[in-house]
Amino acid sequence: IDVAGLRAAITSKLNLADRDLKLSYGIDYDHEQDKQTADLYSFSNNGLKYSNTGRSYDFGPDATIKNLGVFLQGNYDLTEAFNVQAGIRHQRIESDNTAFKPTLPAIQGDITGQAVGSVAAGSVQHDKTLFNLGAVYQLNDQQQFFANFSQGFSLPDIQRVLRDVAAGYVVRSDNVDPITVNNYELGWRLHNDQGANLALTGFYNSSDKVVQFKADRSVTVADTDQRVYGVEANASVPVLEQFNVGGTLSYARGQFKDAANSWRELNALQVSPVKGTLFGEWN
């Protein structure tokens, strides 16, 4: 994968009702080129020795992904204790892929000597307007409450999704869908004069698509709802003038809707297990 990009942003400081209003606006662009191949090996000695046959196959199509976005973000203190941030972004994603032969049929065709069909070159284009809104309330000099809503928009891994399609599949915008994610956060944090840092955050993510890995190792993007939610905590406390100890703990769960419109649990491919850390830090 080769990725290049650029971002241009301008920040303007204005005055609204005798309070500072900061606006950030600009444009960003990413250009990504992907290529994957698979080498075929033969094995002997009861599977203990592998030898490269010299045959190489497409592991999904070569793809060029262009991502363009324009954005406007604002930051404003409503009161001495209450700050709000809000923004809007318009994003356009375009993906172009070359013609290719699906991997497994190509290998089987080599073995049996049969001709294998191809998937023609195709192009996918999608665009969407996204929003975010956040607030921070200063309870006192040491504690803050915060809440945030944001949206994300991306294509699934084009090469991985197309790798297992049948010959003759037509790649176009209406059958390769992007995934939109809504993210909600609510939390509390503390930083006191003694150097203690504590934070507790709850999150809830919802999306309109589910990337599913099937038993035959193929991948599909199912048009159904998915949700992931959980809580994260972290703490750091000084025990000496230059030495801190602390830790983190995170817990998450998730479900998707099946064909019967019932919620089913996501597995560890989509949801991380419970994770805890302990650390010592010398400054």
Short mmCIF file of C-alpha atoms in Angstrom, two decimals:
data_model
loop_
_atom_site.label_atom_id
_atom_site.label_comp_id
_atom_site.label_asym_id
_atom_site.label_seq_id
_atom_site.Cartn_x
_atom_site.Cartn_y
_atom_site.Cartn_z
CA ILE A 1 0.00 0.00 0.00
CA ASP A 2 1.34 3.44 -0.98
CA VAL A 3 -0.41 6.44 0.52
CA ALA A 4 0.20 10.14 -0.12
CA GLY A 5 -1.87 13.06 1.05
CA LEU A 6 -2.01 16.71 1.92
CA ARG A 7 -4.05 18.93 4.20
CA ALA A 8 -4.53 22.69 4.11
CA ALA A 9 -6.17 24.36 7.10
CA ILE A 10 -6.77 27.93 8.21
CA THR A 11 -7.69 29.03 11.72
CA SER A 12 -9.49 32.31 12.30
CA LYS A 13 -10.07 33.89 15.69
CA LEU A 14 -13.25 35.96 15.85
CA ASN A 15 -15.23 37.68 18.58
CA LEU A 16 -18.86 36.82 19.30
CA ALA A 17 -20.74 38.36 22.24
CA ASP A 18 -17.42 39.44 23.76
CA ARG A 19 -16.10 35.85 23.69
CA ASP A 20 -13.54 34.20 21.44
CA LEU A 21 -14.83 32.10 18.57
CA LYS A 22 -12.22 29.97 16.82
CA LEU A 23 -13.01 28.65 13.33
CA SER A 24 -10.86 26.07 11.52
CA TYR A 25 -11.61 25.29 7.88
CA GLY A 26 -9.86 23.70 4.98
CA ILE A 27 -9.47 20.75 2.66
CA ASP A 28 -7.67 17.39 2.76
CA TYR A 29 -6.90 14.75 0.16
CA ASP A 30 -5.52 11.21 0.35
CA HIS A 31 -4.37 9.11 -2.61
CA GLU A 32 -3.90 5.39 -1.91
CA GLN A 33 -2.64 2.67 -4.26
CA ASP A 34 -3.07 -0.98 -3.22
CA LYS A 35 -1.64 -4.15 -4.73
CA GLN A 36 -1.69 -7.74 -3.38
CA THR A 37 -0.45 -11.01 -4.83
CA ALA A 38 -0.45 -14.57 -3.50
CA ASP A 39 2.26 -17.16 -4.16
CA LEU A 40 1.25 -20.81 -4.51
CA TYR A 41 3.26 -23.38 -2.53
CA SER A 42 3.34 -27.15 -2.74
CA PHE A 43 4.04 -29.24 0.35
CA SER A 44 5.58 -32.60 1.11
CA ASN A 45 6.89 -34.58 4.08
CA ASN A 46 3.42 -34.69 5.68
CA GLY A 47 3.05 -30.95 5.32
CA LEU A 48 6.34 -30.09 7.01
CA LYS A 49 8.15 -28.88 3.89
CA TYR A 50 6.83 -26.14 1.59
CA SER A 51 8.20 -25.21 -1.82
CA ASN A 52 7.30 -22.21 -3.96
CA THR A 53 5.78 -23.36 -7.28
CA GLY A 54 6.63 -20.05 -8.96
CA ARG A 55 2.96 -19.34 -9.62
CA SER A 56 1.54 -16.00 -8.46
CA TYR A 57 -2.09 -14.87 -8.38
CA ASP A 58 -4.10 -11.72 -7.84
CA PHE A 59 -5.11 -11.47 -4.18
CA GLY A 60 -7.87 -9.04 -5.01
CA PRO A 61 -7.68 -6.32 -7.67
CA ASP A 62 -5.15 -3.49 -7.81
CA ALA A 63 -7.02 -0.49 -6.43
CA THR A 64 -6.62 3.28 -6.37
CA ILE A 65 -8.61 5.06 -3.65
CA LYS A 66 -9.05 8.84 -3.66
CA ASN A 67 -10.48 10.53 -0.59
CA LEU A 68 -11.37 14.25 -0.67
CA GLY A 69 -12.84 16.24 2.19
CA VAL A 70 -13.71 19.85 3.01
CA PHE A 71 -14.44 20.86 6.59
CA LEU A 72 -15.42 23.66 8.97
CA GLN A 73 -14.93 23.35 12.73
CA GLY A 74 -15.90 25.84 15.44
CA ASN A 75 -14.86 26.22 19.08
CA TYR A 76 -16.69 28.64 21.41
CA ASP A 77 -16.89 29.35 25.15
CA LEU A 78 -20.56 29.89 25.99
CA THR A 79 -19.60 30.72 29.59
CA GLU A 80 -16.44 30.66 31.67
CA ALA A 81 -17.19 27.01 32.48
CA PHE A 82 -18.99 25.73 29.36
CA ASN A 83 -17.28 25.17 26.00
CA VAL A 84 -18.86 23.79 22.82
CA GLN A 85 -17.31 22.52 19.58
CA ALA A 86 -19.21 21.78 16.39
CA GLY A 87 -18.26 20.99 12.84
CA ILE A 88 -19.35 19.86 9.41
CA ARG A 89 -17.42 17.86 6.81
CA HIS A 90 -18.26 16.82 3.26
CA GLN A 91 -16.34 13.78 2.11
CA ARG A 92 -16.06 12.13 -1.31
CA ILE A 93 -14.52 8.68 -1.80
CA GLU A 94 -13.66 7.23 -5.20
CA SER A 95 -12.19 3.78 -5.78
CA ASP A 96 -10.98 2.42 -9.12
CA ASN A 97 -9.92 -1.21 -9.51
CA THR A 98 -8.24 -3.08 -12.34
CA ALA A 99 -9.57 -6.28 -13.94
CA PHE A 100 -8.52 -9.44 -12.10
CA LYS A 101 -9.16 -13.15 -11.74
CA PRO A 102 -10.62 -14.27 -8.39
CA THR A 103 -7.88 -16.05 -6.44
CA LEU A 104 -9.37 -19.47 -5.67
CA PRO A 105 -10.93 -20.08 -9.14
CA ALA A 106 -7.60 -19.03 -10.74
CA ILE A 107 -5.68 -21.60 -8.67
CA GLN A 108 -8.25 -24.31 -9.40
CA GLY A 109 -8.13 -23.43 -13.11
CA ASP A 110 -4.36 -23.88 -13.17
CA ILE A 111 -4.68 -27.28 -11.51
CA THR A 112 -7.49 -28.55 -13.78
CA GLY A 113 -6.40 -26.74 -16.97
CA GLN A 114 -9.77 -25.01 -17.32
CA ALA A 115 -10.20 -21.41 -18.42
CA VAL A 116 -11.16 -18.94 -15.67
CA GLY A 117 -13.28 -15.83 -16.13
CA SER A 118 -12.33 -12.38 -14.86
CA VAL A 119 -13.90 -9.52 -12.98
CA ALA A 120 -13.82 -6.42 -15.15
CA ALA A 121 -12.32 -3.13 -14.02
CA GLY A 122 -14.77 -0.99 -12.09
CA SER A 123 -15.25 2.28 -10.28
CA VAL A 124 -17.03 3.20 -7.06
CA GLN A 125 -18.00 6.73 -5.99
CA HIS A 126 -19.75 7.85 -2.81
CA ASP A 127 -20.07 11.13 -0.93
CA LYS A 128 -21.60 12.16 2.39
CA THR A 129 -21.93 15.16 4.68
CA LEU A 130 -20.84 14.44 8.26
CA PHE A 131 -21.37 16.31 11.54
CA ASN A 132 -19.83 16.50 14.98
CA LEU A 133 -20.88 18.20 18.20
CA GLY A 134 -19.15 18.26 21.57
CA ALA A 135 -19.26 20.05 24.91
CA VAL A 136 -17.00 20.37 27.96
CA TYR A 137 -18.26 21.58 31.33
CA GLN A 138 -15.66 22.76 33.85
CA LEU A 139 -17.00 21.59 37.20
CA ASN A 140 -14.09 23.27 39.00
CA ASP A 141 -10.39 23.88 38.40
CA GLN A 142 -9.69 20.15 38.64
CA GLN A 143 -12.69 18.33 37.13
CA GLN A 144 -14.45 18.30 33.77
CA PHE A 145 -17.47 16.56 32.30
CA PHE A 146 -17.52 16.08 28.52
CA ALA A 147 -19.84 14.72 25.84
CA ASN A 148 -19.26 14.24 22.13
CA PHE A 149 -21.00 13.07 18.96
CA SER A 150 -19.13 12.45 15.71
CA GLN A 151 -19.58 10.61 12.42
CA GLY A 152 -17.21 8.59 10.25
CA PHE A 153 -17.48 7.46 6.63
CA SER A 154 -15.26 4.95 4.81
CA LEU A 155 -15.20 2.13 2.29
CA PRO A 156 -14.50 -1.41 3.51
CA ASP A 157 -11.21 -2.98 2.40
CA ILE A 158 -11.88 -3.11 -1.36
CA GLN A 159 -9.29 -5.77 -2.15
CA ARG A 160 -10.46 -8.05 0.68
CA VAL A 161 -14.15 -7.72 -0.14
CA LEU A 162 -13.67 -8.32 -3.89
CA ARG A 163 -11.13 -11.13 -3.54
CA ASP A 164 -13.76 -13.88 -3.28
CA VAL A 165 -16.43 -12.65 -5.71
CA ALA A 166 -17.37 -14.82 -8.71
CA ALA A 167 -16.11 -14.17 -12.24
CA GLY A 168 -18.36 -11.73 -14.04
CA TYR A 169 -19.13 -9.72 -10.90
CA VAL A 170 -19.72 -6.05 -11.79
CA VAL A 171 -18.01 -3.53 -9.52
CA ARG A 172 -20.09 -0.36 -9.27
CA SER A 173 -21.28 2.16 -6.69
CA ASP A 174 -24.60 0.48 -5.92
CA ASN A 175 -23.11 -2.87 -4.89
CA VAL A 176 -19.95 -1.73 -3.05
CA ASP A 177 -21.29 0.34 -0.17
CA PRO A 178 -19.46 2.60 2.28
CA ILE A 179 -19.95 2.26 6.04
CA THR A 180 -21.23 5.19 8.11
CA VAL A 181 -20.49 5.15 11.85
CA ASN A 182 -22.09 7.32 14.56
CA ASN A 183 -19.98 7.67 17.69
CA TYR A 184 -21.20 8.92 21.10
CA GLU A 185 -18.99 9.59 24.13
CA LEU A 186 -19.73 10.71 27.68
CA GLY A 187 -17.10 11.07 30.37
CA TRP A 188 -15.45 12.68 33.37
CA ARG A 189 -11.81 13.56 34.00
CA LEU A 190 -9.79 14.95 36.91
CA HIS A 191 -6.34 16.48 37.15
CA ASN A 192 -5.41 17.85 40.57
CA ASP A 193 -2.51 19.89 41.90
CA GLN A 194 -0.87 16.80 43.35
CA GLY A 195 -0.45 15.33 39.85
CA ALA A 196 -3.21 12.71 39.94
CA ASN A 197 -4.99 12.00 36.64
CA LEU A 198 -8.27 10.08 36.55
CA ALA A 199 -10.73 9.57 33.69
CA LEU A 200 -13.85 7.51 33.00
CA THR A 201 -15.44 7.38 29.54
CA GLY A 202 -18.47 5.56 28.18
CA PHE A 203 -18.93 5.12 24.43
CA TYR A 204 -21.55 3.86 21.99
CA ASN A 205 -20.92 3.31 18.26
CA SER A 206 -23.55 2.40 15.70
CA SER A 207 -23.17 1.64 12.00
CA ASP A 208 -25.46 0.78 9.09
CA LYS A 209 -23.30 -2.05 7.70
CA VAL A 210 -21.57 -5.14 9.10
CA VAL A 211 -18.36 -6.68 7.71
CA GLN A 212 -18.86 -10.44 8.06
CA PHE A 213 -16.21 -13.18 7.77
CA LYS A 214 -17.78 -16.46 6.63
CA ALA A 215 -16.68 -20.03 7.33
CA ASP A 216 -15.18 -20.35 3.82
CA ARG A 217 -13.01 -17.26 4.61
CA SER A 218 -14.94 -15.04 2.21
CA VAL A 219 -16.00 -11.56 3.32
CA THR A 220 -19.30 -9.77 2.78
CA VAL A 221 -20.62 -6.36 3.79
CA ALA A 222 -24.12 -7.02 5.12
CA ASP A 223 -26.72 -4.25 5.00
CA THR A 224 -27.75 -4.45 8.65
CA ASP A 225 -27.24 -2.53 11.88
CA GLN A 226 -24.32 -2.99 14.23
CA ARG A 227 -23.55 -1.49 17.64
CA VAL A 228 -20.47 -1.51 19.86
CA TYR A 229 -20.44 0.00 23.34
CA GLY A 230 -18.34 -0.03 26.46
CA VAL A 231 -16.40 1.88 29.07
CA GLU A 232 -12.77 2.91 29.48
CA ALA A 233 -11.01 4.04 32.66
CA ASN A 234 -7.49 5.26 33.32
CA ALA A 235 -5.62 6.49 36.37
CA SER A 236 -2.17 7.84 37.14
CA VAL A 237 -1.02 8.80 40.66
CA PRO A 238 2.37 10.13 41.82
CA VAL A 239 3.97 8.11 44.61
CA LEU A 240 7.31 9.96 44.58
CA GLU A 241 8.35 13.33 43.19
CA GLN A 242 9.45 11.80 39.86
CA PHE A 243 7.62 8.45 39.87
CA ASN A 244 3.99 7.74 38.87
CA VAL A 245 2.02 4.53 38.89
CA GLY A 246 -1.22 3.91 37.05
CA GLY A 247 -3.31 1.68 34.91
CA THR A 248 -6.09 1.39 32.35
CA LEU A 249 -9.14 -0.81 32.00
CA SER A 250 -11.45 -1.18 29.00
CA TYR A 251 -14.56 -3.29 28.47
CA ALA A 252 -16.61 -3.51 25.26
CA ARG A 253 -19.53 -5.46 23.86
CA GLY A 254 -21.27 -5.44 20.50
CA GLN A 255 -24.17 -6.88 18.55
CA PHE A 256 -25.51 -6.99 15.00
CA LYS A 257 -29.02 -7.63 13.67
CA ASP A 258 -29.54 -10.96 11.94
CA ALA A 259 -32.06 -11.82 9.20
CA ALA A 260 -34.79 -12.23 11.84
CA ASN A 261 -34.11 -8.66 13.08
CA SER A 262 -32.75 -9.99 16.39
CA TRP A 263 -29.53 -8.76 18.01
CA ARG A 264 -26.66 -11.28 17.87
CA GLU A 265 -23.32 -10.98 19.70
CA LEU A 266 -20.23 -9.90 17.76
CA ASN A 267 -17.10 -12.00 18.14
CA ALA A 268 -13.51 -10.99 18.91
CA LEU A 269 -12.84 -10.08 15.26
CA GLN A 270 -15.04 -7.00 15.78
CA VAL A 271 -14.94 -6.42 19.56
CA SER A 272 -11.78 -6.38 21.66
CA PRO A 273 -11.66 -8.53 24.81
CA VAL A 274 -11.45 -6.95 28.24
CA LYS A 275 -8.06 -5.28 28.53
CA GLY A 276 -6.20 -3.98 31.57
CA THR A 277 -2.75 -2.47 31.97
CA LEU A 278 -0.53 -1.43 34.87
CA PHE A 279 2.48 0.85 34.51
CA GLY A 280 5.20 2.70 36.35
CA GLU A 281 6.62 5.94 34.97
CA TRP A 282 9.86 7.67 35.94
CA ASN A 283 10.34 11.29 34.86
#
